[in-house]
Coordinates of N, CA, C and O in Angstrom, one line a residue:
M1 N 0.8 -1.2 0.0 CA 0.0 0.0 0.0 C 0.9 1.3 0.0 O 1.0 2.0 1.0
L2 N 1.6 1.5 -1.1 CA 2.5 2.6 -1.2 C 1.9 3.9 -1.6 O 2.5 4.9 -1.6
G3 N 0.7 3.8 -2.2 CA 0.1 5.0 -2.8 C 0.8 5.4 -4.1 O 1.4 4.5 -4.7
W4 N 0.7 6.6 -4.5 CA 1.3 7.0 -5.8 C 2.7 6.8 -5.7 O 3.5 7.2 -4.8
T5 N 3.3 6.1 -6.8 CA 4.7 5.8 -6.9 C 5.2 6.2 -8.3 O 4.6 5.9 -9.2
P6 N 6.4 6.9 -8.3 CA 6.9 7.2 -9.6 C 7.2 6.0 -10.5 O 7.6 4.9 -9.9
A7 N 6.9 6.0 -11.8 CA 7.0 4.9 -12.6 C 8.4 4.3 -12.6 O 8.6 3.1 -12.7
A8 N 9.4 5.1 -12.5 CA 10.8 4.7 -12.5 C 11.1 3.7 -11.2 O 12.0 3.0 -11.3
A9 N 10.3 3.9 -10.2 CA 10.5 3.1 -9.0 C 9.8 1.8 -9.1 O 10.2 0.8 -8.3
L10 N 8.9 1.6 -10.0 CA 8.1 0.3 -10.0 C 8.9 -0.9 -10.2 O 8.7 -2.0 -9.6
P11 N 9.8 -1.0 -11.2 CA 10.6 -2.2 -11.4 C 11.3 -2.8 -10.1 O 11.2 -3.9 -9.9
G12 N 11.8 -1.9 -9.4 CA 12.5 -2.3 -8.1 C 11.5 -2.8 -7.1 O 11.7 -3.8 -6.4
I13 N 10.4 -2.1 -7.0 CA 9.3 -2.5 -6.1 C 8.8 -3.9 -6.4 O 8.7 -4.8 -5.7
F14 N 8.5 -4.1 -7.8 CA 8.0 -5.3 -8.2 C 9.0 -6.5 -8.0 O 8.7 -7.6 -7.6
A15 N 10.3 -6.2 -8.2 CA 11.4 -7.2 -8.0 C 11.4 -7.6 -6.6 O 11.8 -8.8 -6.3
A16 N 11.1 -6.7 -5.7 CA 11.2 -7.0 -4.2 C 10.0 -7.8 -3.8 O 10.0 -8.3 -2.6
A17 N 8.9 -7.8 -4.5 CA 7.6 -8.5 -4.1 C 7.6 -10.0 -4.3 O 8.1 -10.4 -5.4
D18 N 7.1 -10.7 -3.4 CA 6.8 -12.1 -3.7 C 5.5 -12.4 -4.4 O 5.4 -13.4 -5.1
V19 N 4.5 -11.7 -4.0 CA 3.2 -11.7 -4.6 C 2.6 -10.3 -4.8 O 3.1 -9.4 -4.2
A20 N 1.6 -10.2 -5.5 CA 0.9 -9.0 -5.7 C -0.6 -9.1 -5.4 O -1.2 -10.2 -5.6
W21 N -1.3 -8.1 -4.9 CA -2.7 -8.1 -4.6 C -3.3 -6.9 -5.2 O -2.8 -5.8 -5.0
A22 N -4.4 -7.1 -6.0 CA -5.1 -6.0 -6.6 C -6.5 -5.9 -6.1 O -7.4 -6.5 -6.7
P23 N -6.7 -5.3 -4.9 CA -8.0 -5.2 -4.4 C -8.9 -4.1 -5.2 O -8.3 -3.2 -5.7
A24 N -10.1 -4.4 -5.2 CA -11.0 -3.4 -5.9 C -12.5 -3.5 -5.3 O -13.1 -4.6 -5.4
A25 N -12.9 -2.5 -4.8 CA -14.3 -2.5 -4.3 C -15.3 -2.6 -5.5 O -15.0 -2.2 -6.6
D26 N -16.4 -3.3 -5.3 CA -17.3 -3.5 -6.4 C -18.3 -2.4 -6.5 O -19.3 -2.3 -6.0
T27 N -17.8 -1.3 -7.2 CA -18.5 -0.1 -7.4 C -18.7 0.1 -8.8 O -18.1 -0.5 -9.7
A28 N -19.7 1.0 -9.2 CA -19.9 1.3 -10.6 C -18.7 1.7 -11.3 O -18.4 1.4 -12.5
I29 N -18.0 2.6 -10.7 CA -16.7 3.2 -11.3 C -15.7 2.1 -11.6 O -15.1 1.9 -12.7
N30 N -15.5 1.2 -10.6 CA -14.5 0.1 -10.7 C -14.9 -1.0 -11.8 O -14.1 -1.6 -12.4
R31 N -16.3 -1.1 -11.9 CA -16.8 -2.1 -12.9 C -16.6 -1.5 -14.3 O -16.5 -2.3 -15.2
A32 N -16.4 -0.3 -14.4 CA -16.3 0.4 -15.7 C -15.0 0.7 -16.2 O -14.7 1.3 -17.2
R33 N -13.9 0.4 -15.3 CA -12.6 0.8 -15.6 C -11.6 -0.3 -15.7 O -11.9 -1.4 -15.3
C34 N -10.5 0.0 -16.4 CA -9.4 -1.0 -16.4 C -8.3 -0.5 -15.4 O -8.0 0.6 -15.4
S35 N -7.8 -1.5 -14.7 CA -6.8 -1.1 -13.7 C -5.4 -1.3 -14.3 O -5.0 -2.4 -14.5
V36 N -4.8 -0.2 -14.6 CA -3.4 -0.1 -15.1 C -2.5 -0.8 -14.1 O -1.5 -1.5 -14.5
K37 N -2.7 -0.6 -12.9 CA -1.9 -1.1 -11.8 C -1.9 -2.7 -12.0 O -0.8 -3.4 -11.9
L38 N -3.1 -3.3 -12.1 CA -3.2 -4.7 -12.3 C -2.3 -5.1 -13.5 O -1.6 -6.2 -13.4
V39 N -2.5 -4.5 -14.6 CA -1.7 -4.9 -15.9 C -0.2 -4.7 -15.7 O 0.5 -5.6 -16.0
E40 N 0.2 -3.7 -14.9 CA 1.6 -3.5 -14.7 C 2.2 -4.7 -13.8 O 3.2 -5.2 -14.1
M41 N 1.4 -5.0 -12.8 CA 1.9 -6.1 -12.0 C 1.9 -7.5 -12.7 O 3.0 -8.2 -12.5
L42 N 0.9 -7.8 -13.6 CA 1.0 -8.9 -14.4 C 2.2 -8.9 -15.4 O 2.9 -9.8 -15.5
A43 N 2.4 -7.7 -16.0 CA 3.5 -7.6 -16.9 C 4.8 -7.8 -16.3 O 5.8 -8.3 -16.9
A44 N 4.9 -7.4 -15.0 CA 6.2 -7.6 -14.2 C 6.4 -9.1 -13.8 O 7.4 -9.5 -13.3
G45 N 5.4 -10.0 -14.1 CA 5.5 -11.4 -13.8 C 5.2 -11.7 -12.4 O 5.7 -12.7 -11.9
L46 N 4.5 -10.8 -11.7 CA 4.2 -11.1 -10.3 C 3.1 -12.1 -10.2 O 2.0 -12.0 -10.9
P47 N 3.1 -13.1 -9.3 CA 2.0 -13.9 -9.1 C 0.9 -13.0 -8.3 O 1.2 -12.3 -7.4
L48 N -0.4 -13.0 -8.9 CA -1.3 -12.0 -8.6 C -2.6 -12.6 -8.0 O -3.1 -13.6 -8.5
V49 N -3.1 -11.9 -7.0 CA -4.5 -12.2 -6.5 C -5.2 -11.0 -6.7 O -4.8 -9.8 -6.3
A50 N -6.3 -11.0 -7.5 CA -7.1 -9.8 -7.8 C -8.6 -10.0 -7.5 O -9.1 -11.1 -7.6
D51 N -9.2 -8.9 -7.1 CA -10.7 -8.9 -6.9 C -11.3 -8.9 -8.3 O -10.9 -8.2 -9.2
D52 N -12.3 -9.8 -8.5 CA -12.9 -9.9 -9.8 C -13.9 -8.9 -10.0 O -15.2 -9.0 -9.9
V53 N -13.4 -7.7 -10.4 CA -14.2 -6.5 -10.6 C -13.8 -5.9 -11.9 O -12.6 -5.8 -12.1
G54 N -14.7 -5.3 -12.7 CA -14.3 -4.7 -13.9 C -13.6 -5.5 -14.9 O -14.0 -6.6 -15.1
E55 N -12.6 -5.0 -15.4 CA -11.8 -5.7 -16.5 C -10.8 -6.8 -16.0 O -10.0 -7.3 -16.7
A56 N -10.8 -7.0 -14.7 CA -9.9 -8.0 -14.1 C -9.9 -9.3 -14.9 O -8.9 -9.9 -15.3
S57 N -11.1 -9.8 -15.2 CA -11.2 -11.0 -15.9 C -10.7 -11.0 -17.3 O -10.5 -12.1 -17.9
T58 N -10.6 -9.8 -17.9 CA -10.0 -9.7 -19.2 C -8.5 -10.1 -19.2 O -8.0 -10.6 -20.1
Y59 N -7.9 -9.8 -18.1 CA -6.4 -10.0 -18.0 C -6.0 -11.2 -17.2 O -5.0 -11.8 -17.5
V60 N -6.9 -11.7 -16.3 CA -6.6 -12.8 -15.4 C -7.4 -14.0 -15.8 O -8.7 -13.9 -15.6
T61 N -6.8 -15.1 -16.1 CA -7.5 -16.4 -16.3 C -7.3 -17.2 -15.0 O -6.1 -17.5 -14.8
P62 N -8.2 -17.4 -14.1 CA -8.0 -18.0 -12.8 C -7.3 -19.3 -12.9 O -7.6 -20.2 -13.7
G63 N -6.1 -19.4 -12.2 CA -5.4 -20.6 -12.1 C -4.4 -20.8 -13.3 O -3.6 -21.7 -13.3
V64 N -4.4 -19.9 -14.2 CA -3.6 -19.9 -15.4 C -2.5 -18.8 -15.2 O -1.3 -19.1 -15.3
N65 N -2.9 -17.6 -15.0 CA -2.0 -16.4 -14.9 C -2.2 -15.5 -13.6 O -1.8 -14.4 -13.6
G66 N -3.0 -16.1 -12.7 CA -3.3 -15.3 -11.5 C -4.5 -15.9 -10.8 O -5.0 -17.0 -11.3
L67 N -5.0 -15.4 -9.8 CA -6.1 -15.9 -9.0 C -7.2 -14.7 -8.9 O -6.7 -13.6 -8.5
L68 N -8.4 -15.0 -9.2 CA -9.5 -14.0 -9.0 C -10.3 -14.4 -7.9 O -10.7 -15.6 -7.7
I69 N -10.6 -13.4 -7.1 CA -11.5 -13.6 -5.8 C -12.7 -12.7 -5.9 O -12.5 -11.6 -6.3
S70 N -13.8 -13.1 -5.4 CA -15.0 -12.2 -5.3 C -14.6 -11.1 -4.3 O -13.9 -11.3 -3.3
P71 N -15.0 -9.9 -4.7 CA -14.7 -8.7 -3.8 C -15.2 -8.9 -2.4 O -16.2 -9.4 -2.2
A72 N -14.4 -8.4 -1.5 CA -14.8 -8.4 -0.1 C -14.8 -9.8 0.5 O -15.3 -10.0 1.6
A73 N -14.2 -10.8 -0.2 CA -14.2 -12.1 0.4 C -12.8 -12.2 1.1 O -11.9 -12.8 0.6
D74 N -12.7 -11.6 2.3 CA -11.4 -11.4 2.9 C -10.7 -12.7 3.2 O -9.5 -12.9 3.0
A75 N -11.5 -13.7 3.7 CA -10.9 -15.0 4.1 C -10.3 -15.7 2.8 O -9.3 -16.3 2.9
L76 N -11.1 -15.6 1.7 CA -10.6 -16.2 0.4 C -9.3 -15.5 0.0 O -8.4 -16.1 -0.6
T77 N -9.3 -14.2 0.0 CA -8.1 -13.4 -0.4 C -6.9 -13.8 0.4 O -5.9 -14.1 -0.1
A78 N -7.1 -13.9 1.8 CA -6.0 -14.2 2.6 C -5.5 -15.6 2.2 O -4.3 -15.9 2.1
Q79 N -6.4 -16.5 2.1 CA -6.1 -17.9 1.6 C -5.3 -18.0 0.4 O -4.3 -18.7 0.2
A80 N -5.8 -17.2 -0.7 CA -5.1 -17.2 -2.0 C -3.7 -16.5 -1.8 O -2.7 -17.1 -2.5
L81 N -3.5 -15.5 -1.0 CA -2.2 -14.9 -0.9 C -1.3 -15.9 -0.2 O -0.2 -16.0 -0.5
C82 N -1.8 -16.6 0.8 CA -1.0 -17.5 1.5 C -0.5 -18.7 0.6 O 0.6 -19.2 0.7
Q83 N -1.5 -19.1 -0.2 CA -1.2 -20.2 -1.1 C 0.0 -19.8 -2.1 O 0.9 -20.6 -2.2
L84 N -0.1 -18.6 -2.6 CA 1.0 -18.2 -3.4 C 2.3 -17.9 -2.7 O 3.4 -18.1 -3.3
L85 N 2.3 -17.6 -1.5 CA 3.4 -17.4 -0.7 C 4.1 -18.7 -0.3 O 5.4 -18.8 0.0
T86 N 3.3 -19.8 -0.2 CA 3.8 -21.1 0.3 C 4.0 -22.0 -0.9 O 4.9 -22.9 -0.8
D87 N 3.3 -21.9 -2.0 CA 3.5 -22.8 -3.1 C 4.2 -22.1 -4.2 O 3.7 -21.5 -5.1
R88 N 5.5 -22.1 -4.0 CA 6.4 -21.2 -5.0 C 6.3 -21.7 -6.4 O 6.4 -20.9 -7.3
P89 N 6.3 -23.0 -6.6 CA 6.2 -23.5 -8.1 C 4.8 -22.9 -8.7 O 4.9 -22.4 -9.9
L90 N 3.8 -22.9 -8.0 CA 2.5 -22.3 -8.5 C 2.7 -20.9 -8.7 O 2.3 -20.3 -9.8
A91 N 3.3 -20.1 -7.8 CA 3.5 -18.7 -7.9 C 4.3 -18.4 -9.2 O 4.0 -17.5 -9.9
R92 N 5.4 -19.1 -9.3 CA 6.3 -18.9 -10.5 C 5.6 -19.1 -11.8 O 5.6 -18.4 -12.7
S93 N 4.8 -20.3 -11.8 CA 4.1 -20.6 -13.0 C 3.1 -19.5 -13.4 O 2.9 -19.1 -14.5
L94 N 2.2 -19.0 -12.4 CA 1.3 -18.0 -12.6 C 2.0 -16.7 -13.1 O 1.5 -16.0 -14.0
G95 N 3.1 -16.3 -12.4 CA 3.8 -15.1 -12.8 C 4.4 -15.1 -14.1 O 4.3 -14.2 -14.9
L96 N 5.0 -16.3 -14.6 CA 5.5 -16.4 -16.0 C 4.4 -16.2 -17.0 O 4.5 -15.6 -18.0
A97 N 3.3 -17.0 -16.7 CA 2.2 -17.0 -17.7 C 1.5 -15.5 -17.7 O 1.2 -15.1 -18.7
A98 N 1.5 -14.8 -16.6 CA 1.0 -13.5 -16.6 C 1.8 -12.6 -17.4 O 1.3 -11.8 -18.3
A99 N 3.1 -12.7 -17.3 CA 4.0 -11.8 -18.1 C 3.9 -12.1 -19.6 O 3.8 -11.2 -20.5
R100 N 3.8 -13.4 -19.9 CA 3.6 -13.8 -21.3 C 2.3 -13.3 -21.8 O 2.2 -12.8 -23.1
R101 N 1.2 -13.4 -21.1 CA -0.1 -13.0 -21.6 C -0.1 -11.5 -21.9 O -0.6 -11.0 -23.0
V102 N 0.5 -10.7 -21.0 CA 0.5 -9.2 -21.2 C 1.4 -8.9 -22.4 O 1.0 -8.1 -23.3
A103 N 2.5 -9.5 -22.4 CA 3.5 -9.2 -23.6 C 2.8 -9.6 -25.0 O 3.1 -8.9 -25.9
G104 N 2.2 -10.7 -24.9 CA 1.6 -11.2 -26.2 C 0.3 -10.5 -26.6 O -0.1 -10.7 -27.8
N105 N -0.4 -9.8 -25.7 CA -1.7 -9.4 -26.0 C -2.0 -7.8 -25.7 O -2.9 -7.3 -26.3
F106 N -1.3 -7.2 -24.8 CA -1.7 -6.0 -24.3 C -0.6 -4.9 -24.3 O -1.0 -3.7 -23.9
L107 N 0.6 -5.1 -24.7 CA 1.6 -4.1 -24.8 C 1.3 -3.2 -26.1 O 0.8 -3.7 -27.1
W108 N 1.7 -1.9 -26.0 CA 1.4 -1.1 -27.1 C 1.9 -1.5 -28.5 O 1.2 -1.5 -29.5
D109 N 3.1 -2.0 -28.5 CA 3.7 -2.5 -29.8 C 2.8 -3.6 -30.4 O 2.6 -3.7 -31.5
T110 N 2.3 -4.5 -29.6 CA 1.5 -5.6 -29.9 C 0.1 -5.1 -30.5 O -0.4 -5.5 -31.5
L111 N -0.5 -4.2 -29.7 CA -1.8 -3.6 -30.1 C -1.6 -2.8 -31.4 O -2.5 -2.9 -32.3
I112 N -0.6 -2.0 -31.6 CA -0.4 -1.3 -32.8 C -0.2 -2.2 -34.0 O -0.8 -1.9 -35.0
E113 N 0.5 -3.3 -33.8 CA 0.8 -4.1 -34.9 C -0.6 -4.8 -35.3 O -0.8 -4.9 -36.5
R114 N -1.4 -5.2 -34.3 CA -2.7 -5.7 -34.6 C -3.6 -4.8 -35.4 O -4.3 -5.1 -36.3
L115 N -3.6 -3.5 -34.9 CA -4.3 -2.4 -35.5 C -3.9 -2.2 -37.0 O -4.8 -2.1 -37.9
L116 N -2.6 -2.2 -37.2 CA -2.2 -2.0 -38.6 C -2.5 -3.2 -39.5 O -2.9 -2.9 -40.6
R117 N -2.4 -4.4 -39.0 CA -2.8 -5.6 -39.8 C -4.2 -5.5 -40.1 O -4.7 -5.8 -41.2
A118 N -5.1 -5.1 -39.1 CA -6.5 -5.0 -39.4 C -6.8 -3.9 -40.5 O -7.7 -4.1 -41.3
E119 N -6.1 -2.8 -40.4 CA -6.3 -1.7 -41.3 C -5.9 -2.1 -42.7 O -6.6 -1.9 -43.7
I120 N -4.8 -2.9 -42.9 CA -4.3 -3.3 -44.1 C -5.3 -4.3 -44.7 O -5.7 -4.2 -45.9
R121 N -5.9 -5.2 -43.8 CA -6.9 -6.2 -44.4 C -8.1 -5.4 -44.9 O -8.7 -5.7 -45.9
D122 N -8.6 -4.3 -44.0 CA -9.6 -3.6 -44.4 C -9.5 -2.9 -45.8 O -10.3 -2.9 -46.6
Q123 N -8.3 -2.3 -45.9 CA -8.0 -1.6 -47.2 C -7.9 -2.5 -48.3 O -8.4 -2.2 -49.4
R124 N -7.4 -3.7 -48.2 CA -7.3 -4.7 -49.3 C -8.7 -5.1 -49.6 O -9.0 -5.3 -50.8
S125 N -9.5 -5.3 -48.6 CA -10.9 -5.7 -48.9 C -11.6 -4.7 -49.7 O -12.4 -4.9 -50.7
E126 N -11.5 -3.4 -49.4 CA -12.1 -2.3 -50.1 C -11.8 -2.2 -51.5 O -12.5 -1.9 -52.4
I127 N -10.5 -2.6 -51.9 CA -10.0 -2.4 -53.3 C -10.1 -3.8 -54.0 O -9.7 -3.9 -55.2
G128 N -10.6 -4.8 -53.3 CA -10.7 -6.1 -53.9 C -9.5 -7.0 -54.1 O -9.3 -7.8 -54.9
Y129 N -8.4 -6.6 -53.2 CA -7.2 -7.2 -53.3 C -7.3 -8.7 -52.9 O -8.0 -9.0 -52.0
V130 N -6.7 -9.6 -53.7 CA -6.7 -11.1 -53.4 C -5.2 -11.5 -53.2 O -4.4 -11.3 -54.2
E131 N -4.9 -12.1 -52.1 CA -3.5 -12.6 -51.8 C -3.1 -13.6 -52.9 O -3.8 -14.5 -53.1
G132 N -1.9 -13.3 -53.5 CA -1.4 -14.2 -54.5 C -2.1 -14.1 -55.8 O -1.8 -15.0 -56.8
G133 N -3.0 -13.2 -56.0 CA -3.7 -13.1 -57.3 C -3.3 -12.0 -58.3 O -2.4 -11.4 -58.3

């Protein structure tokens, strides 16, 4: 619970952490937003426990690249965090999968490349371009 932290300090903080927790109250605002903090922790390869609110399930596949918990389920959150702290192979596996998922799907370079490919397909379609034709 560090509060606002300069971006340059985040890699060192993430490297010092054994697990990450992304709590989120189930409010209308949280349901409608994407947590950059959550994505940054996943990208850093941290084993993550997140409250299943808003876009969390877009980024976290439970048991694959993190753990999702119902908001305000304090006992389940504590159990999940303890599990990741004691089951280091599971924590490593989730963290590696999290970093791969973010790198392969959500980094700007990846998104721009997809956008450009879609635009090229759209332009080719408009002019009737046929591959190899």
